[in-house]
mmCIF file of N, CA and C in Angstrom:
data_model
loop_
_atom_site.group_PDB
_atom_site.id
_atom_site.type_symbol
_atom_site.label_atom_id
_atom_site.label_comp_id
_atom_site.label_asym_id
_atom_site.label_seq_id
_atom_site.Cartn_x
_atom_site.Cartn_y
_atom_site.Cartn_z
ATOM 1 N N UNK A 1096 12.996 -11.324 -12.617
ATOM 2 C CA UNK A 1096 11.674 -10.861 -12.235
ATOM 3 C C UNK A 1096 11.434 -9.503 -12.860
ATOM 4 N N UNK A 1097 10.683 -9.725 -13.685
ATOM 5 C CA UNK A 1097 10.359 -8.284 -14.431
ATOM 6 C C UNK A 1097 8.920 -7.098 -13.804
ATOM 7 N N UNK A 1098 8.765 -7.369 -12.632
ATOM 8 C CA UNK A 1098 8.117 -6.285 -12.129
ATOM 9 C C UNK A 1098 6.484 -7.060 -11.491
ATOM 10 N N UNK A 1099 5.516 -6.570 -10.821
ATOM 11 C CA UNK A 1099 4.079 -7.170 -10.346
ATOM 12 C C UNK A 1099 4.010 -7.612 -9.569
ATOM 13 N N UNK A 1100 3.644 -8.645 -8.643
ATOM 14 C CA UNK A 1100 2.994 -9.012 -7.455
ATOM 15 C C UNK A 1100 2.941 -10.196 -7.279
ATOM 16 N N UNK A 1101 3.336 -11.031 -6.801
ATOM 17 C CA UNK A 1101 3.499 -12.339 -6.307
ATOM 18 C C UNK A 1101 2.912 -12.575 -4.744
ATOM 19 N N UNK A 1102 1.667 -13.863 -4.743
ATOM 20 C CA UNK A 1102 1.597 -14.063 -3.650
ATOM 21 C C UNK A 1102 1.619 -15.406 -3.242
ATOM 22 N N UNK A 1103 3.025 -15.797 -2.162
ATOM 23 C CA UNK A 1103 3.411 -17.473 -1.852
ATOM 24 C C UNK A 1103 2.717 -17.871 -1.172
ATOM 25 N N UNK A 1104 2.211 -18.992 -0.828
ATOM 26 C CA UNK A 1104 1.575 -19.628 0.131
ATOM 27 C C UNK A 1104 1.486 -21.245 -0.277
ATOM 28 N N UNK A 1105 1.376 -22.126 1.069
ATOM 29 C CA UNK A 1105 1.413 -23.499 0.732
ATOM 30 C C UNK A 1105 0.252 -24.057 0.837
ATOM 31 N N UNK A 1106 0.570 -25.258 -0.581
ATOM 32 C CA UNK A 1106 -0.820 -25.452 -1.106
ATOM 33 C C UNK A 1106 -0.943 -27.104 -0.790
ATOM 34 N N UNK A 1107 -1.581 -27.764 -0.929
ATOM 35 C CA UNK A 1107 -1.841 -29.297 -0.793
ATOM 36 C C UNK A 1107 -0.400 -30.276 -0.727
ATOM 37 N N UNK A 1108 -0.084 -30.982 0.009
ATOM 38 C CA UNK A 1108 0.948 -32.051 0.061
ATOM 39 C C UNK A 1108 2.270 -30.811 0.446
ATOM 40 N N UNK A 1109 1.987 -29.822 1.299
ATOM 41 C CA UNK A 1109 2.954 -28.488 1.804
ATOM 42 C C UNK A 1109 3.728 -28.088 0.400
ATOM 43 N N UNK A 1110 3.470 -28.052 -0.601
ATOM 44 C CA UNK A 1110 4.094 -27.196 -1.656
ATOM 45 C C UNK A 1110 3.998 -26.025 -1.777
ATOM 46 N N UNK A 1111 4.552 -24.964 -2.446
ATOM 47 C CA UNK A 1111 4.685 -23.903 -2.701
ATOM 48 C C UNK A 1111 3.818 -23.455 -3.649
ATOM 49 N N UNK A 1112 3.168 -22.360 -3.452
ATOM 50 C CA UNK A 1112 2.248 -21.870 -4.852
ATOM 51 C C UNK A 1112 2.200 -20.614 -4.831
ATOM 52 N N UNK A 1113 2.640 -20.248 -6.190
ATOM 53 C CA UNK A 1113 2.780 -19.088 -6.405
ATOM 54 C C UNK A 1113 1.786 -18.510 -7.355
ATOM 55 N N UNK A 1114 0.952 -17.652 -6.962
ATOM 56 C CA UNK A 1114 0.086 -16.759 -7.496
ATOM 57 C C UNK A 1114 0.112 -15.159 -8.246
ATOM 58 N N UNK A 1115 0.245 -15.014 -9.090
ATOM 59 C CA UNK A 1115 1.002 -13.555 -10.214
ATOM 60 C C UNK A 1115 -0.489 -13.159 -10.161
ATOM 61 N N UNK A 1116 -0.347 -11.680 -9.649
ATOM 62 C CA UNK A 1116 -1.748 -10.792 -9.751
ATOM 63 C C UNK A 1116 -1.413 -9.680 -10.973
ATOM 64 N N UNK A 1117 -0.513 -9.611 -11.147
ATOM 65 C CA UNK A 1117 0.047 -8.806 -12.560
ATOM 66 C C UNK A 1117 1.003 -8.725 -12.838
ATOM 67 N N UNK A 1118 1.593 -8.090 -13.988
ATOM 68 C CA UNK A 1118 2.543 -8.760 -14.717
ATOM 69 C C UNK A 1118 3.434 -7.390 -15.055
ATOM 70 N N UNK A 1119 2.739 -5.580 -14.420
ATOM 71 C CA UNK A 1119 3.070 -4.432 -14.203
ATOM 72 C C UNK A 1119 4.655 -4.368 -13.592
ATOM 73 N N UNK A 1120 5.670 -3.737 -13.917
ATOM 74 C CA UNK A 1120 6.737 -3.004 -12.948
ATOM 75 C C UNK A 1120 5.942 -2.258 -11.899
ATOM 76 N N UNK A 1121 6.928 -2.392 -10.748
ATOM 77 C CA UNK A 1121 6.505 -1.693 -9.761
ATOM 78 C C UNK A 1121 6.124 0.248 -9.827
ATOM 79 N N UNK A 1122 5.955 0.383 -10.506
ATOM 80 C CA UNK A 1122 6.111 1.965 -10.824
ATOM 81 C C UNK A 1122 4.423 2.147 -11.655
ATOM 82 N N UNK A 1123 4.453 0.814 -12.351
ATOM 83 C CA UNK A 1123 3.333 1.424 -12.824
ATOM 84 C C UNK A 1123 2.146 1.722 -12.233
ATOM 85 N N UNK A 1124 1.876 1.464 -11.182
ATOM 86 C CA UNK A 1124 0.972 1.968 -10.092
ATOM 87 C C UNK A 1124 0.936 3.362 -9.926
ATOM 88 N N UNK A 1125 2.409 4.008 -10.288
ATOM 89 C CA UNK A 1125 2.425 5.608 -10.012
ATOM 90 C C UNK A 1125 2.362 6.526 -11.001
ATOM 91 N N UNK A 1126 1.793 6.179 -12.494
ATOM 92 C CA UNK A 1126 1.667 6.694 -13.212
ATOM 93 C C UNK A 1126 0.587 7.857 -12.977
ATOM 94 N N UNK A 1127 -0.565 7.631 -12.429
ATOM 95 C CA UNK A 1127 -1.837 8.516 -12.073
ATOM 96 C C UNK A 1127 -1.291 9.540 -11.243
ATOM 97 N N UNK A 1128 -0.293 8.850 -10.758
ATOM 98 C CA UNK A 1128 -0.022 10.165 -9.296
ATOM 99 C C UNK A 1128 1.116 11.357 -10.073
ATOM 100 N N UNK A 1129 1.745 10.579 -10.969
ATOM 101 C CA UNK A 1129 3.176 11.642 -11.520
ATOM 102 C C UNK A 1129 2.030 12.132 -12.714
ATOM 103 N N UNK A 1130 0.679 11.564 -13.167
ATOM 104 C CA UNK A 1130 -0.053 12.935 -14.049
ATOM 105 C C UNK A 1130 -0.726 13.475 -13.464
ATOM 106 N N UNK A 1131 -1.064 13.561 -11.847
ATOM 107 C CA UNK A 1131 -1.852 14.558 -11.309
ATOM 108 C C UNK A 1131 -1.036 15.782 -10.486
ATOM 109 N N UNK A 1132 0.639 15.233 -10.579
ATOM 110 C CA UNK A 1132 1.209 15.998 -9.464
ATOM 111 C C UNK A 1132 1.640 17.440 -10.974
ATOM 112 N N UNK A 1133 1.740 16.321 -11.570
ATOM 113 C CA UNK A 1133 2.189 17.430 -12.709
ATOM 114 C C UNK A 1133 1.238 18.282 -13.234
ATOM 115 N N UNK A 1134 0.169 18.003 -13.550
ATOM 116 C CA UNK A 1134 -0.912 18.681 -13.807
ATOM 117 C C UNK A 1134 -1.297 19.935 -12.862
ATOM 118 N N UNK A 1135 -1.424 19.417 -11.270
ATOM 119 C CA UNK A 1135 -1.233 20.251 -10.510
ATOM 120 C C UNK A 1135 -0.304 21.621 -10.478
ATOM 121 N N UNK A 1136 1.140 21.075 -10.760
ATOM 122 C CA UNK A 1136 2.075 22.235 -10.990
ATOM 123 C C UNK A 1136 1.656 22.936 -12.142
ATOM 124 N N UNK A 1137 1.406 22.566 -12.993
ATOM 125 C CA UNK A 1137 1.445 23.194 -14.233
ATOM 126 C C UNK A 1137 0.078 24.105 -14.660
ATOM 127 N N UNK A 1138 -0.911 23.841 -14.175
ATOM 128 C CA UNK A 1138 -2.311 24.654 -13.934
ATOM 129 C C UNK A 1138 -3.028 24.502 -12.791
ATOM 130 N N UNK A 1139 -2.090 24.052 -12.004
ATOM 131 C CA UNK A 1139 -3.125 24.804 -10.435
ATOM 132 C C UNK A 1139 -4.347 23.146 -10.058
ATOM 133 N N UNK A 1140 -4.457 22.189 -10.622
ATOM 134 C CA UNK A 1140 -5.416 21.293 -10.671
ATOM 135 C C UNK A 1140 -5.350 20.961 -8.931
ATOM 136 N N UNK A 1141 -6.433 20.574 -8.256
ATOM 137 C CA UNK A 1141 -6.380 19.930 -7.202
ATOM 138 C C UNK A 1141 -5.923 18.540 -7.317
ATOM 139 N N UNK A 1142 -5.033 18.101 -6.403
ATOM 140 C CA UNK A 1142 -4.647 16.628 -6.145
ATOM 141 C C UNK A 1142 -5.495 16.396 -5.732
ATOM 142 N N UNK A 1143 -6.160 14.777 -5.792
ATOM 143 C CA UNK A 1143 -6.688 14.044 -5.141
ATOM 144 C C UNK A 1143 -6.390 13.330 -3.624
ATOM 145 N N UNK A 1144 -4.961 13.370 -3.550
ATOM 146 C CA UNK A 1144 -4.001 12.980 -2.699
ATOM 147 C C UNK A 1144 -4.081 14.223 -1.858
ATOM 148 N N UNK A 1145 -4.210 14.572 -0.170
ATOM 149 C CA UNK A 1145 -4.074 15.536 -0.217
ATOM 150 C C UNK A 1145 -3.398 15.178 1.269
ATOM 151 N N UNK A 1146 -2.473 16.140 2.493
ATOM 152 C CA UNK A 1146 -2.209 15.965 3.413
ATOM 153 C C UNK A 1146 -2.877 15.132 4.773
ATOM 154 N N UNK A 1147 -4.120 14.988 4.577
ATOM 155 C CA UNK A 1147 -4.959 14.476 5.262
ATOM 156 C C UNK A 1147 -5.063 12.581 5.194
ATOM 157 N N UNK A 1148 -5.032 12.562 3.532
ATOM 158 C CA UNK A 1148 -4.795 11.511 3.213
ATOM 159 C C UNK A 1148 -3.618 10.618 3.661
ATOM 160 N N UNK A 1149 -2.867 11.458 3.134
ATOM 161 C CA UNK A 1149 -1.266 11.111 3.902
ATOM 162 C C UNK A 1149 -1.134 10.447 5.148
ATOM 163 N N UNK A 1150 -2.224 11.477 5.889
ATOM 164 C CA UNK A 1150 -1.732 11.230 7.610
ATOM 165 C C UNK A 1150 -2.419 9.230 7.961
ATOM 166 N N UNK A 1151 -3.619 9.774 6.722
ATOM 167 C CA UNK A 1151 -3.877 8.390 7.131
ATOM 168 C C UNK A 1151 -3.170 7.031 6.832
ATOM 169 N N UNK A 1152 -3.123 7.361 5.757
ATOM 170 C CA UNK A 1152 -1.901 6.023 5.069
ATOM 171 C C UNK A 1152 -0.979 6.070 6.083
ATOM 172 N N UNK A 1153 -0.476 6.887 6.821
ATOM 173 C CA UNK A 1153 0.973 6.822 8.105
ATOM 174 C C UNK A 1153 -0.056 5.916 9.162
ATOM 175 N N UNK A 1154 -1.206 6.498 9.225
ATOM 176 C CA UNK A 1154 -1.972 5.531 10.583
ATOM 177 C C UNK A 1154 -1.927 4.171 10.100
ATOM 178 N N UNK A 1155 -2.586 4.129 8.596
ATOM 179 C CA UNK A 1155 -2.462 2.271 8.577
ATOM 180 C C UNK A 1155 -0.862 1.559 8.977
ATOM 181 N N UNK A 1156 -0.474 2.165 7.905
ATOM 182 C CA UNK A 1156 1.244 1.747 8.126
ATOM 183 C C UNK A 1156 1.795 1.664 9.611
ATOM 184 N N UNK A 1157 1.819 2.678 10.888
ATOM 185 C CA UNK A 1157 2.224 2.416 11.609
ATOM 186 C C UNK A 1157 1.093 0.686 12.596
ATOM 187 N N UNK A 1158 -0.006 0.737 12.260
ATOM 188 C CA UNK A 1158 -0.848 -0.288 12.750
ATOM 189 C C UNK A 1158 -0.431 -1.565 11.962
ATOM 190 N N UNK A 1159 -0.006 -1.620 11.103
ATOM 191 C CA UNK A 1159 0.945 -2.462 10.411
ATOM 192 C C UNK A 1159 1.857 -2.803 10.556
ATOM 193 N N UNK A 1160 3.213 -2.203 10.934
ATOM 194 C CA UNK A 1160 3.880 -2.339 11.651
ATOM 195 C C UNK A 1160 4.088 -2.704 13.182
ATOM 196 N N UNK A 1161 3.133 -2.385 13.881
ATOM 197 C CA UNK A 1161 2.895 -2.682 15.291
ATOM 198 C C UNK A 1161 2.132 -3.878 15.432
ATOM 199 N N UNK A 1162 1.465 -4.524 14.858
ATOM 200 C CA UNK A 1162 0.834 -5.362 14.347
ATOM 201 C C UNK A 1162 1.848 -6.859 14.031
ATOM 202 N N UNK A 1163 3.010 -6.431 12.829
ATOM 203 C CA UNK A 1163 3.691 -7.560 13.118
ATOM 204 C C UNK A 1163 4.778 -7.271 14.041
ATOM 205 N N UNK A 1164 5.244 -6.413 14.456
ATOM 206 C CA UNK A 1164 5.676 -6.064 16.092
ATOM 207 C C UNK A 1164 5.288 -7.518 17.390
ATOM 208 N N UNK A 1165 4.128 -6.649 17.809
ATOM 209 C CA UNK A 1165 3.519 -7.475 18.824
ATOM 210 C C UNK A 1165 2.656 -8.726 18.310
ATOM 211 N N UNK A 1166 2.648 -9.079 17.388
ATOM 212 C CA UNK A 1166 1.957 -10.451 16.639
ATOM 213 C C UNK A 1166 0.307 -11.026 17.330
ATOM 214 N N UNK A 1167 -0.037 -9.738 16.604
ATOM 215 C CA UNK A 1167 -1.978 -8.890 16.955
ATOM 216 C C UNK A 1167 -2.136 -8.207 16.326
ATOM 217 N N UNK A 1168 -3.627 -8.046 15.947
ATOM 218 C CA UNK A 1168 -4.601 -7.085 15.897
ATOM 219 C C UNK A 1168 -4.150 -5.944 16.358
ATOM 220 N N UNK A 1169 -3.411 -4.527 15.508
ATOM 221 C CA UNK A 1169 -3.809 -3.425 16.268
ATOM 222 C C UNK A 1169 -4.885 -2.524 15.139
ATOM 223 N N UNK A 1170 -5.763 -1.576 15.973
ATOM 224 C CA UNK A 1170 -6.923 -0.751 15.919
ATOM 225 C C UNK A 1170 -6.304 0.035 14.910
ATOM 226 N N UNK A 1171 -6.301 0.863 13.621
ATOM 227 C CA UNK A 1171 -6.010 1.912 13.035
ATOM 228 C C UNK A 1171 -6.574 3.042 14.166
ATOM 229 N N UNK A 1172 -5.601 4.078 14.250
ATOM 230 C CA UNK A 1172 -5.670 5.067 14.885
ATOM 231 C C UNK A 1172 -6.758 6.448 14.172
ATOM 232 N N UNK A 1173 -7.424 6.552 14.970
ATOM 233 C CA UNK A 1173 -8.837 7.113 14.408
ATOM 234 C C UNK A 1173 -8.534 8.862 13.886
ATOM 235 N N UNK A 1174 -9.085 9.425 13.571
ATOM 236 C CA UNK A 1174 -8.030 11.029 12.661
ATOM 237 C C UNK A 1174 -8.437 11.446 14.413
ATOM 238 N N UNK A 1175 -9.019 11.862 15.450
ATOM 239 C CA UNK A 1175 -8.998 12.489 16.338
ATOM 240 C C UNK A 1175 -7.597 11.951 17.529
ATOM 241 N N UNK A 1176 -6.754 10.927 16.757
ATOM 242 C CA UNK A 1176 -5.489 10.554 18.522
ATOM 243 C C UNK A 1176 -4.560 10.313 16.699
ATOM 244 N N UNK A 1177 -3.309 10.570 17.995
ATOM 245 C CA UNK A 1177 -2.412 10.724 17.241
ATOM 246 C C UNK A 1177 -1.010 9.218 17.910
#
């Protein structure tokens, strides 16, 4: 497996089907972020990415996790509850 996105699911007569959304190593997604972090260091540039952002990506993720936890729907946690 040379890197990208695979998504399984069963298709007509219960077979397997596999769907390739790209054909990228996993890394190449982080190319934008290792030229903005660097850019940043190197002349001061604002990230786009910023602590705030962060917190939220932790809110989806933990609602994601709790989610297949208790096997439901949970609410993303809104920026005012923690």
């Amino acid at each position: 497996f040379g890197g990208g996105a695979r998504l399984y699911s069963v298709g007509e007569s219960d077979q397997v089907v596999c769907r390739e959304f790209c054909h990228a190593g996993w890394d190449a997604g982080y190319e934008h972020e290792y030229a903005a972090f660097v850019s940043a260091a190197l002349d001061g540039s604002e990230l786009e990415a910023n602590a705030y952002s962060a917190l939220q990506d932790l809110r989806v993720t933990e609602a994601m996790v709790r989610s297949d936890q208790e096997a439901k729907w949970i609410e993303v946690a809104s920026p005012g509850k923690l």
